[in-house]
XYZ file of C-alpha atoms in Angstrom:
422
model
C 129.816 128.174 110.486
C 126.520 129.626 109.211
C 126.208 127.041 106.451
C 126.424 124.113 108.865
C 123.876 125.826 111.170
C 121.394 126.160 108.320
C 121.822 122.473 107.392
C 121.310 121.383 111.019
C 118.164 123.497 111.339
C 116.852 122.174 108.047
C 117.387 118.561 109.175
C 115.797 119.310 112.527
C 112.649 120.894 111.150
C 112.310 118.320 108.358
C 112.480 115.533 110.939
C 109.971 117.295 113.189
C 107.599 117.687 110.235
C 107.806 113.968 109.546
C 107.137 113.135 113.197
C 104.103 115.428 113.310
C 102.683 113.855 110.144
C 103.294 110.365 111.481
C 101.707 111.366 114.807
C 98.528 112.538 113.063
C 98.392 109.300 111.081
C 98.964 107.146 114.177
C 96.328 109.082 116.129
C 93.782 108.434 113.387
C 94.559 104.707 113.409
C 94.314 104.597 117.204
C 90.824 106.103 117.120
C 89.777 103.836 114.293
C 91.068 100.758 116.076
C 88.691 101.371 119.003
C 85.698 100.614 116.785
C 84.122 97.173 116.922
C 83.332 95.010 113.924
C 79.805 93.666 113.735
C 79.364 90.340 112.036
C 76.073 88.913 110.836
C 75.338 85.335 111.763
C 75.662 82.852 108.944
C 75.513 79.081 108.605
C 78.770 77.477 109.628
C 80.638 75.250 107.176
C 83.056 72.471 108.217
C 86.612 73.391 107.259
C 89.894 71.529 107.105
C 92.853 73.283 108.723
C 96.455 72.561 107.765
C 99.240 74.065 109.891
C 102.439 74.635 107.868
C 105.753 74.786 109.742
C 108.755 75.637 107.562
C 111.731 74.450 109.618
C 115.485 74.771 109.280
C 117.360 73.337 112.289
C 114.532 73.871 114.773
C 115.115 70.971 117.198
C 115.166 73.336 120.203
C 111.587 74.547 119.812
C 109.676 72.294 117.375
C 108.551 69.672 119.872
C 106.652 72.103 122.083
C 104.986 73.781 119.099
C 103.776 70.433 117.692
C 102.500 69.442 121.112
C 100.410 72.633 121.219
C 99.023 72.003 117.736
C 98.150 68.336 118.213
C 96.282 69.174 121.437
C 94.042 71.745 119.733
C 90.304 71.030 120.242
C 89.798 71.985 116.595
C 88.453 68.796 115.102
C 89.413 68.448 111.435
C 93.045 69.461 111.047
C 96.624 68.315 110.438
C 100.153 69.730 110.588
C 102.775 69.554 107.873
C 106.393 70.021 108.964
C 108.497 71.169 105.995
C 112.077 70.196 106.814
C 114.079 72.636 104.709
C 117.352 70.709 104.632
C 117.961 70.588 108.398
C 121.079 68.864 109.707
C 119.854 68.471 113.276
C 116.965 66.411 114.802
C 114.161 68.475 113.273
C 112.928 65.586 111.055
C 113.149 63.055 113.923
C 111.057 65.284 116.176
C 108.383 65.623 113.506
C 108.283 61.836 112.956
C 107.984 61.292 116.720
C 104.832 63.393 116.905
C 101.296 61.995 116.526
C 101.379 60.357 113.046
C 97.632 60.793 112.615
C 97.981 64.598 112.845
C 101.592 65.402 111.868
C 103.200 64.733 108.478
C 106.795 65.398 107.445
C 107.897 66.684 104.059
C 111.669 66.729 103.557
C 113.467 69.130 101.218
C 116.990 68.271 100.183
C 119.805 70.182 98.482
C 120.117 71.777 96.016
C 116.455 72.757 96.291
C 116.453 73.292 100.087
C 117.491 76.383 102.024
C 116.259 78.873 99.442
C 114.158 80.912 101.872
C 110.878 80.579 103.710
C 108.739 81.400 100.675
C 110.260 78.590 98.602
C 109.754 76.123 101.484
C 106.077 77.087 101.871
C 105.470 76.876 98.123
C 106.909 73.378 98.103
C 104.753 72.445 101.065
C 101.589 73.523 99.295
C 102.677 71.614 96.158
C 103.234 68.519 98.302
C 99.762 68.846 99.839
C 98.185 68.990 96.379
C 100.189 66.117 94.863
C 100.156 63.773 97.867
C 96.379 63.449 98.048
C 96.234 64.767 101.602
C 93.592 67.299 100.502
C 91.546 64.828 98.463
C 87.826 65.339 98.906
C 88.190 68.857 100.281
C 86.876 71.933 98.495
C 89.745 74.487 98.270
C 87.294 77.112 99.554
C 86.939 75.082 102.748
C 90.659 74.372 103.254
C 92.513 76.876 105.431
C 96.289 76.854 105.641
C 97.989 78.413 108.648
C 101.681 79.376 108.637
C 103.220 78.813 112.061
C 106.851 79.466 112.921
C 108.713 76.545 114.493
C 108.646 78.363 117.835
C 104.983 79.340 117.506
C 102.584 78.389 120.305
C 98.965 78.798 119.263
C 96.165 79.615 121.686
C 93.998 76.546 122.307
C 90.920 78.391 120.984
C 92.618 79.756 117.867
C 90.550 77.809 115.310
C 87.276 78.685 117.052
C 88.264 82.368 116.967
C 89.430 82.464 113.344
C 86.805 80.215 111.757
C 83.896 82.757 111.786
C 86.007 85.162 109.713
C 85.970 82.632 106.837
C 82.165 82.505 106.847
C 82.421 85.503 104.540
C 83.377 84.000 101.138
C 85.346 87.158 100.325
C 87.807 86.566 103.162
C 91.066 85.329 101.752
C 93.249 85.524 104.834
C 93.158 86.188 108.567
C 96.075 87.374 110.708
C 95.967 86.690 114.480
C 97.796 88.549 117.234
C 101.455 87.805 117.991
C 102.897 87.671 121.520
C 106.253 86.732 123.104
C 105.937 83.765 125.419
C 109.240 84.657 127.131
C 108.304 88.319 127.632
C 109.194 88.047 131.313
C 112.865 87.361 130.510
C 114.180 90.892 130.576
C 113.396 94.336 129.224
C 114.327 93.524 125.622
C 111.817 90.656 125.491
C 109.167 92.883 127.080
C 109.733 95.562 124.438
C 109.248 93.067 121.619
C 105.993 91.922 123.181
C 104.781 95.533 123.469
C 105.813 96.160 119.862
C 103.646 93.288 118.531
C 100.738 94.170 120.850
C 100.706 97.782 119.677
C 101.019 96.767 116.038
C 98.171 94.296 116.281
C 95.763 96.172 118.566
C 96.224 99.576 116.910
C 97.546 99.375 113.355
C 96.109 96.029 112.263
C 92.791 96.621 114.035
C 92.388 99.971 112.311
C 93.272 98.504 108.938
C 90.270 96.152 109.180
C 88.164 99.230 108.423
C 90.529 100.564 105.780
C 90.857 97.263 103.954
C 94.639 97.038 104.169
C 95.360 94.404 106.832
C 98.802 92.927 106.345
C 99.976 89.368 106.826
C 102.696 88.403 109.323
C 105.125 85.534 109.120
C 103.556 83.735 112.110
C 99.890 82.945 112.685
C 98.563 83.824 109.225
C 95.549 81.800 108.041
C 94.775 81.619 104.310
C 91.973 80.090 102.306
C 93.414 77.638 99.776
C 91.162 78.903 97.034
C 92.589 82.385 97.609
C 96.132 81.085 97.390
C 95.230 79.292 94.169
C 94.577 82.698 92.552
C 98.171 83.792 93.255
C 101.437 82.878 91.607
C 104.881 84.171 92.432
C 106.801 85.885 89.656
C 108.451 82.589 88.672
C 105.169 80.651 88.842
C 106.450 78.422 91.636
C 103.603 79.176 94.020
C 101.800 81.881 95.987
C 104.786 83.007 98.021
C 107.564 85.096 96.495
C 111.274 84.874 97.289
C 111.172 88.243 99.069
C 112.764 88.442 102.519
C 109.295 89.548 103.734
C 107.258 87.048 101.760
C 104.338 87.503 104.178
C 103.984 91.222 103.450
C 104.172 90.505 99.732
C 101.484 87.812 99.970
C 99.072 90.056 101.880
C 99.345 92.854 99.324
C 98.805 90.525 96.365
C 95.741 88.930 97.992
C 94.151 92.366 98.353
C 95.084 93.222 94.760
C 93.230 90.060 93.686
C 90.057 91.297 95.368
C 90.276 89.214 98.563
C 89.658 90.645 102.026
C 92.306 90.296 104.742
C 91.023 90.226 108.309
C 92.663 90.656 111.698
C 91.522 88.531 114.616
C 92.034 90.151 118.006
C 90.728 87.283 120.157
C 93.493 84.744 119.515
C 97.261 84.837 119.372
C 100.341 82.867 118.537
C 103.188 83.259 120.977
C 106.776 83.099 119.745
C 110.217 83.400 121.247
C 111.554 86.915 121.775
C 115.158 87.499 120.777
C 117.246 88.099 123.917
C 120.372 89.429 122.195
C 120.376 93.010 120.954
C 122.718 92.144 118.069
C 120.539 89.239 116.941
C 117.446 91.425 117.198
C 118.969 94.137 114.995
C 120.079 91.401 112.589
C 116.511 90.064 112.419
C 115.016 93.501 111.866
C 117.569 94.374 109.188
C 116.157 91.386 107.205
C 112.631 92.723 107.694
C 113.762 96.175 106.679
C 115.512 94.906 103.561
C 112.354 92.960 102.678
C 110.301 96.136 102.959
C 112.699 97.850 100.605
C 112.267 94.975 98.146
C 108.476 95.404 98.396
C 108.749 98.743 96.581
C 108.208 96.610 93.494
C 104.593 96.141 94.615
C 103.775 99.839 94.148
C 102.645 99.548 90.479
C 100.385 96.627 91.401
C 98.811 98.620 94.237
C 98.252 101.670 92.044
C 96.714 99.499 89.333
C 94.574 97.000 91.257
C 93.812 98.246 94.792
C 90.955 100.688 95.630
C 92.022 104.181 96.665
C 91.583 104.067 100.467
C 93.491 100.848 101.151
C 95.990 101.743 98.410
C 96.912 104.981 100.183
C 97.457 103.191 103.485
C 99.499 100.441 101.843
C 101.656 102.960 100.036
C 102.330 104.754 103.321
C 103.209 101.417 104.938
C 105.622 100.543 102.109
C 107.236 103.967 102.421
C 108.070 103.347 106.093
C 111.709 102.336 105.372
C 112.393 105.721 103.790
C 110.620 107.507 106.660
C 112.684 105.560 109.196
C 115.961 106.477 107.525
C 114.953 110.156 107.348
C 113.671 110.171 110.934
C 116.956 108.698 112.144
C 118.446 112.121 111.464
C 116.282 113.719 114.182
C 118.181 112.475 117.268
C 121.480 113.500 115.645
C 120.247 116.952 114.672
C 118.597 117.458 118.076
C 121.767 116.510 119.990
C 123.856 118.789 117.764
C 121.434 121.667 118.307
C 121.302 120.984 122.060
C 125.101 120.846 122.248
C 125.461 124.092 120.354
C 122.945 125.766 122.702
C 124.653 124.519 125.831
C 128.052 125.649 124.496
C 126.738 129.103 123.675
C 125.061 129.354 127.097
C 128.355 128.583 128.797
C 130.106 131.246 126.763
C 127.592 134.000 127.636
C 127.242 132.884 131.229
C 123.465 132.313 131.299
C 120.933 129.939 129.670
C 119.904 131.067 126.216
C 116.653 129.081 126.298
C 114.162 128.211 128.988
C 114.014 124.650 130.359
C 110.465 124.658 128.977
C 112.097 124.404 125.572
C 112.435 120.690 126.301
C 108.661 120.313 126.618
C 108.167 120.396 122.838
C 110.572 117.567 122.069
C 109.093 115.566 124.958
C 105.525 115.977 123.631
C 106.640 115.091 120.124
C 108.491 111.976 121.268
C 106.440 110.603 124.141
C 102.771 111.484 123.628
C 102.241 108.114 121.950
C 103.670 106.412 125.071
C 100.465 107.140 126.977
C 98.279 105.598 124.254
C 100.590 102.591 123.840
C 100.773 102.120 127.592
C 96.961 102.121 127.764
C 96.804 99.495 125.028
C 99.407 97.262 126.601
C 97.838 97.484 130.062
C 94.647 95.975 128.646
C 96.644 92.909 127.517
C 98.930 92.699 130.556
C 96.597 93.589 133.416
C 98.999 92.377 136.116
C 101.407 95.166 135.121
C 98.884 97.926 135.681
C 98.481 101.199 133.783
C 101.282 103.193 135.455
C 103.951 100.534 134.854
C 102.716 100.024 131.302
C 102.993 103.754 130.560
C 106.513 103.837 132.020
C 107.453 100.835 129.873
C 105.960 102.647 126.877
C 108.383 105.537 127.482
C 111.237 103.015 127.279
C 109.545 101.620 124.169
C 110.086 104.973 122.431
C 113.835 104.549 122.849
C 113.582 100.869 121.894
C 112.243 102.037 118.557
C 115.691 103.441 117.812
C 116.918 99.929 117.003
C 115.066 100.357 113.717
C 117.543 103.113 112.819
C 120.467 100.722 113.176
C 118.559 97.869 111.495
C 117.432 100.188 108.721
C 120.889 101.400 107.757
C 122.192 97.824 107.998
C 119.442 96.541 105.728
C 119.937 99.460 103.335
C 123.654 98.656 103.172
C 122.929 94.986 102.488
C 120.686 95.967 99.590
C 123.272 98.365 98.171
C 125.918 95.654 98.308
C 123.667 93.063 96.726
C 123.359 90.744 99.726
C 120.094 88.837 99.547
C 120.740 85.903 101.922
C 118.067 85.000 104.442
C 119.329 85.983 107.928
C 117.729 83.224 110.028
C 116.915 84.059 113.636
C 118.642 81.615 115.992
C 116.447 79.940 118.654
C 117.385 79.235 122.209
């Protein structure tokens, strides 16, 4: 069928073109991420740190996270647990923690369980109205969003604090790791995913001016948050499924600088079930689709260089859906070639024909393996590169998550798919 052949070839070459373009972009970010940032010494200012933990039925992991926070050698800080209508022991665990450092704010129906952004907004409102921030200049108050399973490095405040010496810094994102990365290949792949994203993409974006915020380990100056309001005026966070991405973009649009700190990390729990992982990523994907509404703001308020990078980042859902056609078109083309070879009795193409697809698919594995080996020195370079080859196939879960998230958006499903802890 000549028509079908033309369509297959068109899909194949379109997908290859997208991969080549993405490869050039990723190579540029990799080279840029190797540069070091030089900071001038300035007088240090005492700052008050508030760790915000929005919790919904987090009794399995909250105790350990609070223990890590209360043991920080940070000096002037506190933690606020926002119990978003839990029906387990989440509130009891918060009350059992050090009362001098941990406060509990309960949310009850019908206002509870309306998403992470709504919980964080209510937490900030509570901080302002309760007097807990009395006597503190908003410019010297730093709020840190920590997931209930988040385990902060002991030196996290000491690493982040110098970034806020620059009065233009509105937010700082730290690295994210998986503390259970040794529990199987799926956990290891998630750890590699976050290491690569932080050490390559986020590190490069420090020089572009387009660093994004993540849902865990994001530090924000209160005076910067005070310049933001969600669409409904309820607070700085929107009701998007990726409220962190939304917040980071709007901070940059307001003229603030987002920084990425490579010397500290927050470790979280990797998802050990493939179905749960795809479910989690479908929520992230759907949130990225929702963020298309930020495009006019970016075009209007953000300088050209960071705007171009942010627009590319926001277009990633469309690129993922288009790229998902490549494996299908490649397998169809390969099957047609093998069938024709059998019919004529000899190979129609040289085995070297596979070299091109390999180079297109796996060249990044060597760079990613190099990056990961620097973080996981006990693995070594060779094992890290081999894992990075597996990581290329692991990336295919975004195809399943992408189509799932796209379907949810088409069918009008906007519920927050919470990731279950173990």
